[in-house]
PDB file of C-alpha atoms in Angstrom:
ATOM      1  CA  MET A 535     -22.362 -14.371-148.535  1.00 79.00           C
ATOM      2  CA  LYS A 536     -25.151 -15.732-146.605  1.00 82.00           C
ATOM      3  CA  GLY A 537     -24.639 -19.270-148.145  1.00 85.00           C
ATOM      4  CA  LEU A 538     -20.972 -19.171-147.214  1.00 84.00           C
ATOM      5  CA  LEU A 539     -21.788 -18.150-143.587  1.00 83.00           C
ATOM      6  CA  SER A 540     -24.334 -20.888-143.425  1.00 88.00           C
ATOM      7  CA  GLY A 541     -21.905 -23.485-144.829  1.00 87.00           C
ATOM      8  CA  LEU A 542     -19.211 -22.329-142.380  1.00 85.00           C
ATOM      9  CA  ILE A 543     -21.656 -22.586-139.381  1.00 88.00           C
ATOM     10  CA  ALA A 544     -22.881 -26.022-140.459  1.00 87.00           C
ATOM     11  CA  LEU A 545     -19.237 -27.263-140.826  1.00 86.00           C
ATOM     12  CA  LEU A 546     -18.443 -25.891-137.405  1.00 88.00           C
ATOM     13  CA  LEU A 547     -21.470 -27.666-135.886  1.00 86.00           C
ATOM     14  CA  THR A 548     -20.582 -30.828-137.573  1.00 89.00           C
ATOM     15  CA  PHE A 549     -17.017 -30.656-136.330  1.00 88.00           C
ATOM     16  CA  GLY A 550     -18.203 -29.753-132.762  1.00 88.00           C
ATOM     17  CA  GLY A 551     -20.781 -32.501-132.765  1.00 88.00           C
ATOM     18  CA  GLY A 552     -18.220 -35.206-133.975  1.00 88.00           C
ATOM     19  CA  TYR A 553     -15.718 -33.927-131.510  1.00 89.00           C
ATOM     20  CA  TRP A 554     -18.343 -34.156-128.606  1.00 91.00           C
ATOM     21  CA  TYR A 555     -19.389 -37.514-129.776  1.00 90.00           C
ATOM     22  CA  GLY A 556     -15.842 -38.822-130.151  1.00 89.00           C
ATOM     23  CA  GLY A 557     -15.032 -37.617-126.606  1.00 91.00           C
ATOM     24  CA  LYS A 558     -18.071 -39.347-125.301  1.00 91.00           C
ATOM     25  CA  VAL A 559     -17.128 -42.680-127.007  1.00 92.00           C
ATOM     26  CA  GLU A 560     -13.538 -42.431-125.791  1.00 93.00           C
ATOM     27  CA  LYS A 561     -14.684 -41.675-122.321  1.00 94.00           C
ATOM     28  CA  GLU A 562     -16.889 -44.806-122.269  1.00 94.00           C
ATOM     29  CA  ALA A 563     -14.075 -47.019-123.735  1.00 94.00           C
ATOM     30  CA  GLN A 564     -11.681 -45.656-120.889  1.00 95.00           C
ATOM     31  CA  GLN A 565     -14.365 -46.478-118.336  1.00 95.00           C
ATOM     32  CA  VAL A 566     -14.650 -50.097-119.524  1.00 95.00           C
ATOM     33  CA  GLU A 567     -10.874 -50.414-119.521  1.00 95.00           C
ATOM     34  CA  VAL A 568     -10.724 -49.009-115.852  1.00 96.00           C
ATOM     35  CA  ASP A 569     -13.453 -51.377-114.867  1.00 96.00           C
ATOM     36  CA  ARG A 570     -11.487 -54.324-116.328  1.00 94.00           C
ATOM     37  CA  LEU A 571      -8.345 -53.341-114.658  1.00 91.00           C
ATOM     38  CA  ASN A 572     -10.111 -52.852-111.369  1.00 94.00           C
ATOM     39  CA  THR A 573     -11.624 -56.246-111.605  1.00 94.00           C
ATOM     40  CA  GLU A 574      -8.169 -57.746-112.227  1.00 89.00           C
ATOM     41  CA  ALA A 575      -6.707 -55.807-109.334  1.00 88.00           C
ATOM     42  CA  ARG A 576      -9.388 -57.085-106.965  1.00 92.00           C
ATOM     43  CA  ALA A 577      -8.901 -60.586-108.094  1.00 90.00           C
ATOM     44  CA  LYS A 578      -5.106 -60.295-107.388  1.00 87.00           C
ATOM     45  CA  GLU A 579      -5.804 -58.695-104.099  1.00 89.00           C
ATOM     46  CA  ALA A 580      -8.090 -61.453-103.099  1.00 91.00           C
ATOM     47  CA  ALA A 581      -5.496 -64.014-104.103  1.00 88.00           C
ATOM     48  CA  LEU A 582      -2.781 -62.221-102.057  1.00 89.00           C
ATOM     49  CA  THR A 583      -5.109 -61.967 -99.188  1.00 91.00           C
ATOM     50  CA  THR A 584      -5.845 -65.671 -99.297  1.00 92.00           C
ATOM     51  CA  ALA A 585      -1.988 -66.258 -99.599  1.00 89.00           C
ATOM     52  CA  VAL A 586      -1.481 -64.120 -96.564  1.00 90.00           C
ATOM     53  CA  THR A 587      -4.155 -65.858 -94.603  1.00 93.00           C
ATOM     54  CA  THR A 588      -2.940 -69.279 -95.545  1.00 92.00           C
ATOM     55  CA  THR A 589       0.685 -68.487 -94.613  1.00 91.00           C
ATOM     56  CA  ALA A 590      -0.328 -66.925 -91.261  1.00 91.00           C
ATOM     57  CA  ASP A 591      -2.424 -69.952 -90.432  1.00 94.00           C
ATOM     58  CA  ALA A 592       0.459 -72.290 -91.334  1.00 92.00           C
ATOM     59  CA  LEU A 593       2.847 -70.193 -89.276  1.00 92.00           C
ATOM     60  CA  ARG A 594       0.554 -70.097 -86.342  1.00 93.00           C
ATOM     61  CA  LYS A 595       0.074 -73.847 -86.421  1.00 95.00           C
ATOM     62  CA  THR A 596       3.831 -74.388 -86.717  1.00 92.00           C
ATOM     63  CA  ASN A 597       4.291 -72.131 -83.690  1.00 91.00           C
ATOM     64  CA  GLU A 598       1.574 -73.986 -81.764  1.00 94.00           C
ATOM     65  CA  LYS A 599       3.268 -77.376 -82.491  1.00 94.00           C
ATOM     66  CA  ALA A 600       6.688 -76.022 -81.420  1.00 92.00           C
ATOM     67  CA  LYS A 601       5.224 -74.603 -78.159  1.00 92.00           C
ATOM     68  CA  LEU A 602       3.700 -78.039 -77.427  1.00 95.00           C
ATOM     69  CA  VAL A 603       6.958 -79.805 -78.136  1.00 94.00           C
ATOM     70  CA  ALA A 604       8.803 -77.213 -75.911  1.00 93.00           C
ATOM     71  CA  LYS A 605       6.350 -77.855 -72.936  1.00 94.00           C
ATOM     72  CA  GLN A 606       6.730 -81.631 -73.404  1.00 94.00           C
ATOM     73  CA  ARG A 607      10.532 -81.275 -73.348  1.00 93.00           C
ATOM     74  CA  ASP A 608      10.564 -78.853 -70.326  1.00 92.00           C
ATOM     75  CA  ALA A 609       8.412 -81.289 -68.533  1.00 93.00           C
ATOM     76  CA  ALA A 610      10.776 -84.035 -69.236  1.00 93.00           C
ATOM     77  CA  ILE A 611      13.732 -81.857 -68.103  1.00 90.00           C
ATOM     78  CA  ASP A 612      11.783 -81.020 -64.813  1.00 90.00           C
ATOM     79  CA  SER A 613      10.858 -84.685 -64.137  1.00 90.00           C
ATOM     80  CA  GLY A 614      14.504 -85.761 -64.736  1.00 86.00           C
ATOM     81  CA  ALA A 615      13.613 -88.025 -67.677  1.00 89.00           C
ATOM     82  CA  LEU A 616      15.764 -85.782 -70.008  1.00 87.00           C
ATOM     83  CA  LYS A 617      19.209 -85.142 -68.790  1.00 86.00           C
ATOM     84  CA  LEU A 618      21.307 -82.496 -70.426  1.00 85.00           C
ATOM     85  CA  ARG A 619      25.012 -83.210 -70.640  1.00 86.00           C
ATOM     86  CA  LEU A 620      28.025 -81.584 -72.253  1.00 83.00           C
ATOM     87  CA  LYS A 621      31.386 -82.871 -73.087  1.00 85.00           C
ATOM     88  CA  ALA A 622      33.689 -81.607 -70.460  1.00 80.00           C
ATOM     89  CA  SER A 623      37.383 -81.272 -69.886  1.00 79.00           C
ATOM     90  CA  CYS A 624      39.278 -80.683 -66.556  1.00 71.00           C
ATOM     91  CA  PRO A 625      42.700 -78.902 -66.457  1.00 72.00           C
ATOM     92  CA  VAL A 626      43.566 -80.875 -63.384  1.00 69.00           C
ATOM     93  CA  GLN A 627      45.465 -84.100 -64.139  1.00 66.00           C
ATOM     94  CA  THR A 628      44.111 -87.194 -62.644  1.00 61.00           C
ATOM     95  CA  PRO A 629      45.896 -90.525 -62.254  1.00 60.00           C
ATOM     96  CA  THR A 630      45.376 -92.850 -65.189  1.00 59.00           C
ATOM     97  CA  ASP A 631      43.916 -95.761 -63.380  1.00 53.00           C
ATOM     98  CA  THR A 632      42.117 -97.923 -66.033  1.00 52.00           C
ATOM     99  CA  ALA A 633      40.498 -99.937 -63.326  1.00 49.00           C
ATOM    100  CA  SER A 634      38.267 -97.088 -61.990  1.00 48.00           C
ATOM    101  CA  ALA A 635      37.144 -96.034 -65.507  1.00 48.00           C
ATOM    102  CA  THR A 636      33.692 -97.543 -65.568  1.00 50.00           C
ATOM    103  CA  GLY A 637      30.385 -96.645 -67.268  1.00 49.00           C
ATOM    104  CA  SER A 638      29.289 -96.247 -70.900  1.00 53.00           C
ATOM    105  CA  SER A 639      31.034 -92.870 -71.566  1.00 51.00           C
ATOM    106  CA  GLY A 640      34.092 -94.549 -72.943  1.00 58.00           C
ATOM    107  CA  GLY A 641      36.415 -92.448 -70.870  1.00 63.00           C
ATOM    108  CA  GLU A 642      34.935 -89.073 -72.067  1.00 74.00           C
ATOM    109  CA  ALA A 643      34.188 -86.652 -69.332  1.00 79.00           C
ATOM    110  CA  ARG A 644      30.598 -85.321 -69.270  1.00 84.00           C
ATOM    111  CA  ALA A 645      28.944 -82.625 -67.139  1.00 84.00           C
ATOM    112  CA  ASN A 646      25.368 -82.194 -66.422  1.00 86.00           C
ATOM    113  CA  ILE A 647      23.695 -78.956 -67.165  1.00 87.00           C
ATOM    114  CA  ASP A 648      21.414 -77.149 -64.748  1.00 88.00           C
ATOM    115  CA  PRO A 649      17.781 -77.806 -65.921  1.00 89.00           C
ATOM    116  CA  GLU A 650      16.880 -74.203 -65.907  1.00 91.00           C
ATOM    117  CA  VAL A 651      19.897 -73.250 -67.954  1.00 90.00           C
ATOM    118  CA  GLY A 652      19.149 -75.962 -70.426  1.00 89.00           C
ATOM    119  CA  LYS A 653      15.547 -74.827 -70.747  1.00 91.00           C
ATOM    120  CA  THR A 654      16.838 -71.153 -71.211  1.00 92.00           C
ATOM    121  CA  LEU A 655      19.147 -72.374 -74.011  1.00 91.00           C
ATOM    122  CA  PHE A 656      16.426 -74.264 -75.667  1.00 92.00           C
ATOM    123  CA  ALA A 657      14.058 -71.209 -75.493  1.00 93.00           C
ATOM    124  CA  ILE A 658      16.750 -69.019 -76.999  1.00 95.00           C
ATOM    125  CA  ALA A 659      17.157 -71.395 -79.965  1.00 94.00           C
ATOM    126  CA  GLU A 660      13.399 -71.729 -80.375  1.00 94.00           C
ATOM    127  CA  GLU A 661      13.069 -68.039 -80.528  1.00 94.00           C
ATOM    128  CA  GLY A 662      15.554 -67.958 -83.294  1.00 95.00           C
ATOM    129  CA  ASP A 663      13.791 -70.599 -85.121  1.00 93.00           C
ATOM    130  CA  ARG A 664      10.427 -68.679 -84.852  1.00 92.00           C
ATOM    131  CA  ALA A 665      12.095 -65.493 -86.143  1.00 94.00           C
ATOM    132  CA  ILE A 666      13.534 -67.350 -89.184  1.00 95.00           C
ATOM    133  CA  GLN A 667      10.217 -69.087 -89.954  1.00 92.00           C
ATOM    134  CA  LYS A 668       8.497 -65.617 -89.833  1.00 93.00           C
ATOM    135  CA  LEU A 669      11.229 -64.151 -92.053  1.00 95.00           C
ATOM    136  CA  ASN A 670      10.837 -66.969 -94.591  1.00 93.00           C
ATOM    137  CA  ALA A 671       7.067 -66.529 -94.557  1.00 91.00           C
ATOM    138  CA  CYS A 672       7.454 -62.729 -95.165  1.00 92.00           C
ATOM    139  CA  ILE A 673       9.800 -63.437 -97.994  1.00 94.00           C
ATOM    140  CA  ASP A 674       7.564 -65.932 -99.697  1.00 91.00           C
ATOM    141  CA  LEU A 675       4.592 -63.453 -99.464  1.00 90.00           C
ATOM    142  CA  TYR A 676       6.821 -60.622-100.873  1.00 91.00           C
ATOM    143  CA  ASN A 677       7.791 -62.835-103.841  1.00 90.00           C
ATOM    144  CA  LYS A 678       4.164 -63.686-104.369  1.00 86.00           C
ATOM    145  CA  ALA A 679       3.205 -59.998-104.347  1.00 86.00           C
ATOM    146  CA  VAL A 680       6.108 -59.106-106.801  1.00 88.00           C
ATOM    147  CA  GLU A 681       5.049 -61.943-109.161  1.00 85.00           C
ATOM    148  CA  SER A 682       1.468 -60.825-109.162  1.00 80.00           C
ATOM    149  CA  GLN A 683       2.447 -57.254-109.893  1.00 79.00           C
ATOM    150  CA  LYS A 684       4.831 -58.045-112.845  1.00 80.00           C
ATOM    151  CA  GLU A 685       1.736 -58.439-115.139  1.00 68.00           C
ATOM    152  CA  ILE A 686       0.620 -54.931-114.452  1.00 62.00           C
ATOM    153  CA  LYS A 687       2.559 -52.631-116.722  1.00 56.00           C
TER     154      LYS A 687
END
């Protein structure tokens, strides 16, 4: 009986030791895998950070160029070098005197726009352009982020 009890205790100790050792080995293997995945995630995060920085810099440079062009255009409007004209029509009938039609307009009626109104119209259009550029930059960054995360599963 004593031999049977000693054998049972030895068997339990062997099983317990093997179970403990196997758990330790598995924990170490899992830690190695977690470290590897963390390294990959950090690399992807760094790539995304670089992409965001690059896109933000490009967007900032584009906006600065657009502001410079707008300032130059506004200065040309203020100085009178750039005149803003629209096609115009008049409901009042005028006599058809072909001798009085002069100029290079070819008989087409034109109206000058007030410089401040023209600058305001350009500003509205530029604001829309900037919003579209920002949206496109955000879409590009989103697509890059989605692509980088497709590999993680």
